[in-house]
Coordinates of N, CA and C in Angstrom, one line a residue:
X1 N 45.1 24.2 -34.1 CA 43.7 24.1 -34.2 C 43.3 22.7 -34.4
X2 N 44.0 22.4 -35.0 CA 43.5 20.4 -35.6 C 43.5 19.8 -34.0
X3 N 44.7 19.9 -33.4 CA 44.4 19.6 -32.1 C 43.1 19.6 -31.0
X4 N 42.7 20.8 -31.2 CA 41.5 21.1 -30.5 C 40.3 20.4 -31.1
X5 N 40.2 19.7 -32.5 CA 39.1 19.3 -33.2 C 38.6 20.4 -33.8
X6 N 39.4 21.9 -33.8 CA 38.9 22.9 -35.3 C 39.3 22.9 -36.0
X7 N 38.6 23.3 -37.2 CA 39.9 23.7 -38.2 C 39.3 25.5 -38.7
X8 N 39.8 25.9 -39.4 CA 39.7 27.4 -39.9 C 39.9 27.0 -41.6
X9 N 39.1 28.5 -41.8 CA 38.9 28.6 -43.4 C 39.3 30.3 -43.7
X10 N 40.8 30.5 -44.4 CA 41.1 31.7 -44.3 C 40.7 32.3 -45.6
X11 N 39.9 33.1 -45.6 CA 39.4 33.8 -47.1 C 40.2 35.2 -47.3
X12 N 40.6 35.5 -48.6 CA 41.6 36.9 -48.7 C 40.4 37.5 -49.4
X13 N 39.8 38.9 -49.3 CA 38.6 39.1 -50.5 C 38.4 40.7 -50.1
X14 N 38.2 41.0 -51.1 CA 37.3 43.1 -50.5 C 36.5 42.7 -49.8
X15 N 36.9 43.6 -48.8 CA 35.0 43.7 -48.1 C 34.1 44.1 -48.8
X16 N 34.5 44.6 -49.9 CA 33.0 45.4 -50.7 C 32.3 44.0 -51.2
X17 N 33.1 42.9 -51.4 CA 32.8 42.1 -52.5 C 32.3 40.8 -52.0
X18 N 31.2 39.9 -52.7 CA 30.7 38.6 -52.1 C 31.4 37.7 -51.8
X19 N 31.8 36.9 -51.0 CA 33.6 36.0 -51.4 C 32.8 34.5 -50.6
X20 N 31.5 34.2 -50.4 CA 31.5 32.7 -49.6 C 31.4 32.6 -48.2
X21 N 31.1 33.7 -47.7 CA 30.8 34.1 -46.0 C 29.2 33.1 -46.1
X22 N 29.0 32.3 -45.1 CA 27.7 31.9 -45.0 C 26.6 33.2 -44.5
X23 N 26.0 32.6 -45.0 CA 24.5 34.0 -44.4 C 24.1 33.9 -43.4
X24 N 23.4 34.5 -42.2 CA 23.0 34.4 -40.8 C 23.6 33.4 -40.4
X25 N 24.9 33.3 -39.7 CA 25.2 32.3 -39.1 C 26.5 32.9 -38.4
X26 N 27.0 33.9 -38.2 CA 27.6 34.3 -37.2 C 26.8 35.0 -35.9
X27 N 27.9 35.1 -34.6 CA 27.2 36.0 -33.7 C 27.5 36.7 -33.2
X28 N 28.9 37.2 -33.5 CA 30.2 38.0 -33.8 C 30.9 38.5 -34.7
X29 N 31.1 39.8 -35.5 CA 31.5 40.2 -36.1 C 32.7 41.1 -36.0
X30 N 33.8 40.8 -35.6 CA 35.0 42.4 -35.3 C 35.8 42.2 -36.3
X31 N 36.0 43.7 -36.5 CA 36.7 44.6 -37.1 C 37.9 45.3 -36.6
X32 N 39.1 45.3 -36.3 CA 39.8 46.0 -35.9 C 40.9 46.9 -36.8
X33 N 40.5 48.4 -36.6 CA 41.1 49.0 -37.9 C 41.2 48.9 -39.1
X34 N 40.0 48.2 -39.4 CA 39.9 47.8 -40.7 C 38.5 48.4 -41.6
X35 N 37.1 48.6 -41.0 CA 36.4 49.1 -41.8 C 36.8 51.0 -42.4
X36 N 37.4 51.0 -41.6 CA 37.5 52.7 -43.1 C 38.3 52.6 -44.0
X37 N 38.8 51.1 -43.8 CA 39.5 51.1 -45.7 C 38.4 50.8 -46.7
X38 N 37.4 50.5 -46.1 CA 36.4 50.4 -47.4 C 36.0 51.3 -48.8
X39 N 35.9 50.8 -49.5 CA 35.5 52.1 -50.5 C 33.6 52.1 -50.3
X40 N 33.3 51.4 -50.0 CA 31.8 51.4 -50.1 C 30.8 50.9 -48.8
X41 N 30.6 52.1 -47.9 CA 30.8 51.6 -46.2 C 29.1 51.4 -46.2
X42 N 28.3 51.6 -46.6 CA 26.9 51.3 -46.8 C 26.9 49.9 -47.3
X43 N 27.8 49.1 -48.2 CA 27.6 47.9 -48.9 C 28.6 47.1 -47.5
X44 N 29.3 47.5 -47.2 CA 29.7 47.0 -46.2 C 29.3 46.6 -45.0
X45 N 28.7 47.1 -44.6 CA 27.7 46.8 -43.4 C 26.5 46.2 -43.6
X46 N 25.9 46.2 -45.1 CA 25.0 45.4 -45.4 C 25.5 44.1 -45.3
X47 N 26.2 43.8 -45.9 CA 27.2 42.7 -46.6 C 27.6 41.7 -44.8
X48 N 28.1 42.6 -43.7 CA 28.7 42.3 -42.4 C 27.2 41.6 -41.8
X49 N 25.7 42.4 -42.0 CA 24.3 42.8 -41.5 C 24.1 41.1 -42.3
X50 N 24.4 40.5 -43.1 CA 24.1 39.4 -43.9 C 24.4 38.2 -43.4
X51 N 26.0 38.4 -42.7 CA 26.6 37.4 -42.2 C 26.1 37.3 -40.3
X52 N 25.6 37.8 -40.2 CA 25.2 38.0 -38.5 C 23.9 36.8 -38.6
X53 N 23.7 36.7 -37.5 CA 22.2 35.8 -37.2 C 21.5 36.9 -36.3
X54 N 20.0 36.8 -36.5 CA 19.4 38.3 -36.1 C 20.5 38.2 -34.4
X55 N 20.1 39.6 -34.0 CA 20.8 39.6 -32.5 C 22.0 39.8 -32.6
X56 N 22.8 39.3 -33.7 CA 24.4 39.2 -34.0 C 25.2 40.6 -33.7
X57 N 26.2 40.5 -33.2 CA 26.7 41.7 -32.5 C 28.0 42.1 -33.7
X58 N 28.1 43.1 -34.0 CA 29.2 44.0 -34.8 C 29.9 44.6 -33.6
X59 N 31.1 44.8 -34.0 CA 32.5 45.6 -33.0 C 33.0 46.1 -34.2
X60 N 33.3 47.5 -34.5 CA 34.4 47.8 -34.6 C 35.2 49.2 -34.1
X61 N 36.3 50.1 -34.8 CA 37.4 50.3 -34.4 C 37.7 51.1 -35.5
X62 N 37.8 52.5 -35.5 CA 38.9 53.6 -36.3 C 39.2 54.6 -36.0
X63 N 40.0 55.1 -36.4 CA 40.7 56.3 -36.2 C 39.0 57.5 -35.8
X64 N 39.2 58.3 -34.8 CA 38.3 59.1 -34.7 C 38.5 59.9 -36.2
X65 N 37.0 60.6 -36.9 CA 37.6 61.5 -38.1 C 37.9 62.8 -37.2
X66 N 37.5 63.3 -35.9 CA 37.5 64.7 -35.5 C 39.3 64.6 -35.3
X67 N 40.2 63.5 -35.3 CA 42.0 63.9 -35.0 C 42.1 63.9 -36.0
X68 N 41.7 63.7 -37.2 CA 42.6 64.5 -38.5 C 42.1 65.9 -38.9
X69 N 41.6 66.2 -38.4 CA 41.0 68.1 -38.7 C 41.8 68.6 -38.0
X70 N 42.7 68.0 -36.6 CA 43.4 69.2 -35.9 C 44.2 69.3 -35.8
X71 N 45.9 69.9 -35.8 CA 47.1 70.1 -35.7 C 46.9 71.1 -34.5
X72 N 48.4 70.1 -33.8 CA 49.2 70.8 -32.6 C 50.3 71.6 -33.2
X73 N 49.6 72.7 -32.5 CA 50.2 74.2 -32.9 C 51.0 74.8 -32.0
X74 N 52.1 75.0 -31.1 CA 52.4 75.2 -29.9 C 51.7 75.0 -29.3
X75 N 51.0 75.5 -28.0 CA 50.2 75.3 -27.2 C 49.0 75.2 -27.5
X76 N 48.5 75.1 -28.7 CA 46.9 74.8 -29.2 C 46.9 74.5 -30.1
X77 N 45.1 74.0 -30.1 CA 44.7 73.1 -31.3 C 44.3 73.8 -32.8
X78 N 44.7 73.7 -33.5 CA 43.8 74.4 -34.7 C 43.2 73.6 -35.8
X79 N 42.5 73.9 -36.1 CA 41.5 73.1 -37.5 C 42.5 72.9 -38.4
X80 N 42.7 72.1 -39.2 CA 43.8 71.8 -40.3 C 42.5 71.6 -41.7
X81 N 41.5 70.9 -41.1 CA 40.7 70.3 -42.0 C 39.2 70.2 -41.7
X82 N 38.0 71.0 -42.9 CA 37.2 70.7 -42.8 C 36.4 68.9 -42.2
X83 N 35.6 69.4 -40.9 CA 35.5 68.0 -40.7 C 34.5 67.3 -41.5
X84 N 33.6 67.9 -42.0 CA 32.4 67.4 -43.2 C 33.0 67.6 -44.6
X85 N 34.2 67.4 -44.6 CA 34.7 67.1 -46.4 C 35.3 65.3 -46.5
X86 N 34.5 64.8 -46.8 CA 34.7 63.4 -46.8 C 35.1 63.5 -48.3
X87 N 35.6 64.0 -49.0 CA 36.0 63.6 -50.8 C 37.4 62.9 -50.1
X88 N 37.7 61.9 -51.1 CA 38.6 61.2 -51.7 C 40.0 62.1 -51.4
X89 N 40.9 61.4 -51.0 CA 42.0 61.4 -50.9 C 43.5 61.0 -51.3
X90 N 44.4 60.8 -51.7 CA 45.8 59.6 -52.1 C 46.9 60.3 -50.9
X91 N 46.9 58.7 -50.5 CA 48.6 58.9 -49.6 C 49.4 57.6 -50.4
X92 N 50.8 58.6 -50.4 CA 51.7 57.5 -51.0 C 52.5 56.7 -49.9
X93 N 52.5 55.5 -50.4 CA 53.3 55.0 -49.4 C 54.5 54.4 -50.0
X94 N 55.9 53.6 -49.3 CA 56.4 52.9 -50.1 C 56.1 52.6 -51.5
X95 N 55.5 51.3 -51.5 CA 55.2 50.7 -52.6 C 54.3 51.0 -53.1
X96 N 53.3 51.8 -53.4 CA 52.3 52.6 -53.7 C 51.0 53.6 -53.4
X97 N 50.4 53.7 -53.4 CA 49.2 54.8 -53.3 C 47.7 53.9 -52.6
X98 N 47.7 55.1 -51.4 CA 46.2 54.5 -51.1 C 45.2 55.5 -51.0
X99 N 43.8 55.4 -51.3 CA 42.9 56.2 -51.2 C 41.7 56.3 -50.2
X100 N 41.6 57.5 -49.1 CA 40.9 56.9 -48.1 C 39.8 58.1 -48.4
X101 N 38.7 58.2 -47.8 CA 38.0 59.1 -47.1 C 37.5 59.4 -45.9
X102 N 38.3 60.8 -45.2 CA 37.7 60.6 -44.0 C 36.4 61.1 -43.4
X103 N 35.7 60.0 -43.1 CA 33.7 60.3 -43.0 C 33.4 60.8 -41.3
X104 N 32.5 61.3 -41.4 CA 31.7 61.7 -40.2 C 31.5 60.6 -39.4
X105 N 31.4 60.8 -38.0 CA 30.6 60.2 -37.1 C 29.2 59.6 -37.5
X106 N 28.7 60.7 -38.0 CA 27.4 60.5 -38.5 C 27.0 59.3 -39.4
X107 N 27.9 59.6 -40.4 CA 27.9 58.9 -41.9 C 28.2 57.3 -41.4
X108 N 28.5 57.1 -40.4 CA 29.1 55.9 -39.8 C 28.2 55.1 -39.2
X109 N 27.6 56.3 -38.5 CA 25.9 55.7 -37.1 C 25.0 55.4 -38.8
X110 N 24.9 56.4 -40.2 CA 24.2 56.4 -40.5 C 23.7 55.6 -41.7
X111 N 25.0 54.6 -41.5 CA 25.1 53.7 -42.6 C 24.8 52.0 -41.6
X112 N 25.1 52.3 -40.1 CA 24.9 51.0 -39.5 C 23.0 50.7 -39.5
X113 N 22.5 51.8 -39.7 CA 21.4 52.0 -39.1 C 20.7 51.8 -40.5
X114 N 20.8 51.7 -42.0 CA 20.8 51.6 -42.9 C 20.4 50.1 -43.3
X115 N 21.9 49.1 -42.5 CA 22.3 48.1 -42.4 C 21.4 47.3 -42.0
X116 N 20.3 47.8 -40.9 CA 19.4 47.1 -39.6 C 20.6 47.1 -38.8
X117 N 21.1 47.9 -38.2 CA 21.9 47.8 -36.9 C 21.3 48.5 -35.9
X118 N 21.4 48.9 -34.5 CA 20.9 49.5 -33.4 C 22.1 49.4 -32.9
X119 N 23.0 50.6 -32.3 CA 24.1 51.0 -31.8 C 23.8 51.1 -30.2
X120 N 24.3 49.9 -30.1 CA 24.3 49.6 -27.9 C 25.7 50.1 -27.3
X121 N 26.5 50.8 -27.8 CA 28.1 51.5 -27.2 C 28.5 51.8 -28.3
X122 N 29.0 53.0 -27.9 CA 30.6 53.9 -28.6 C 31.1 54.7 -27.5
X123 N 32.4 54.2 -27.9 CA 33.7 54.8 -26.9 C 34.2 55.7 -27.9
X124 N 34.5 56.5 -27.5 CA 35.9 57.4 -27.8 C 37.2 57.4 -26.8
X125 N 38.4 57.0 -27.3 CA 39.2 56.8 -26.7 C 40.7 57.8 -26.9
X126 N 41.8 57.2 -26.4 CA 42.9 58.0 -26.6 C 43.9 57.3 -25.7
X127 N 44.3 56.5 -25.9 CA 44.8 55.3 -25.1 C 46.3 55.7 -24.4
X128 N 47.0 55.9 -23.5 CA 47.9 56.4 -23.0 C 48.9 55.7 -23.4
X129 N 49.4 54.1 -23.8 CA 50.1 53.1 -24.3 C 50.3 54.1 -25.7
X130 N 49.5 54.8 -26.6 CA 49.9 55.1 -27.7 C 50.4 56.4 -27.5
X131 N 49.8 57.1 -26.6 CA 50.8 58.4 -26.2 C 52.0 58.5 -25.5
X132 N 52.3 57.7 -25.1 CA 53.8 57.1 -24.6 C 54.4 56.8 -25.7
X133 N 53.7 55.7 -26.4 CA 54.6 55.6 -27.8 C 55.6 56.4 -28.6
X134 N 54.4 57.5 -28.6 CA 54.4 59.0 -29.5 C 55.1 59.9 -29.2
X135 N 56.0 59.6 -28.2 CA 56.4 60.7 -26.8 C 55.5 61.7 -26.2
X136 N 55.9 62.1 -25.0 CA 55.0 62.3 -24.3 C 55.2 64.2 -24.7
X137 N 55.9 64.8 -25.6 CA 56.0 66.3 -25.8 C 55.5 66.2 -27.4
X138 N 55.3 65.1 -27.8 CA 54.8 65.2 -29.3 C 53.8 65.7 -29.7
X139 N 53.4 66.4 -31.3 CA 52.3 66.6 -31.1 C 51.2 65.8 -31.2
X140 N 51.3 64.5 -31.7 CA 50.2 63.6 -31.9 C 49.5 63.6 -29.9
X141 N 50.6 63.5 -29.2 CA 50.5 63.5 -27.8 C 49.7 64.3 -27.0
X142 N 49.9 65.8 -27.6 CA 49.0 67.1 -27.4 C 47.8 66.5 -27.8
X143 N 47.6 66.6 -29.4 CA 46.2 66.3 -29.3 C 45.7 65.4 -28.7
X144 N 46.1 64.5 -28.4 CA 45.5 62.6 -28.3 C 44.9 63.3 -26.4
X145 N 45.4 64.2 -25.7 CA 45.3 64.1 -24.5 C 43.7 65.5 -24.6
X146 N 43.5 65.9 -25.6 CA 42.8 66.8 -25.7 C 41.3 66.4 -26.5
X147 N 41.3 64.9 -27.4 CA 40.7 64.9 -28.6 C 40.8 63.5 -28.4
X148 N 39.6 62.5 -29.0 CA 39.7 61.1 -29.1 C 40.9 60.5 -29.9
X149 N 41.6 59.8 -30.0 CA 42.2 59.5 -31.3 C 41.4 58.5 -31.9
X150 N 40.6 57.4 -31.2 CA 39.9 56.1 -31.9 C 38.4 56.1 -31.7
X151 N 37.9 55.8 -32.3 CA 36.0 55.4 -31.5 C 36.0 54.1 -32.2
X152 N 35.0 53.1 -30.8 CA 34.9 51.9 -31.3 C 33.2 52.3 -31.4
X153 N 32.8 51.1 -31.9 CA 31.1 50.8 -32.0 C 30.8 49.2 -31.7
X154 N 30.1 49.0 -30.3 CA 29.0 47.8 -30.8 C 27.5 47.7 -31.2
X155 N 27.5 47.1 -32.5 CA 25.9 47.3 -32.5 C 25.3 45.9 -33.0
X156 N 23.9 46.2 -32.8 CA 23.6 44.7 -32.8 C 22.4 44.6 -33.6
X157 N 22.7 43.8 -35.3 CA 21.7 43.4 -35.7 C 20.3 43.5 -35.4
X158 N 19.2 44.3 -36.0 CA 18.2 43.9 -35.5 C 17.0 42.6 -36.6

């Protein structure tokens, strides 16, 4: 970067939390796989909605919530999980415990829009690179070919 005449400022901090982002002065915001770790997705997008300059474009990226309600069942899909139960969760991992919730589509449009955001694209995807991955008789594979696995969003400050 010094080469080029940039330099970068790497900040570690919760998204929930204030850490030194300038205010209106971005005009790009992405996120990749990263906003549904938030615990507080309404302060979050306020917080993203602060660092934009009006017009400022948001991107992001998560797991669709409609592929964790369903399990491949032999040849079909079944509901595993209410899809409007967003309560709190723990998965353990190695070295410890994380807590997610998985939210609506809705809850998602309904917190950008909260924000001052206006939503100009959403994809729903299922990317064939990750169903290869997965093998091609798996069941992540079944569903992924039936069911989004990811939805992105751009939306853009108003």
């Amino acid at each position: 970067m010094k080469t080029c005449g940039l330099s970068a400022k790497f900040i570690c901090s919760p998204m929930e939390e204030e850490c030194g982002i300038p205010l209106d002065y971005f005009d790009f915001v992405y996120s990749i796989y990263a906003i549904g770790w938030t615990t507080d997705l309404e302060g979050t997008f306020g917080r993203i909605a602060s660092y934009l300059k009006k017009d400022g474009v948001f991107i992001f990226s998560w797991s669709h919530p409609i592929h964790k309600c369903v399990a491949a069942e032999k040849d079909s899909l079944v509901f595993k999980k209410n899809y409007f139960d967003e309560s709190w969760y723990s998965v353990s991992l190695d070295k410890g415990e994380i807590t997610l919730s998985d939210r609506k589509l809705s809850t998602y449009v309904n917190a950008l829009a909260k924000a001052g955001f206006v939503i100009e694209e959403m994809i729903e995807e299922s990317d064939e690179e990750i169903i290869q991955s997965r093998g091609d008789n798996s069941d992540f594979a079944k569903k992924a070919r039936m069911l989004p696995v990811t939805f992105v969003i751009k939306a853009r400050k108003l």
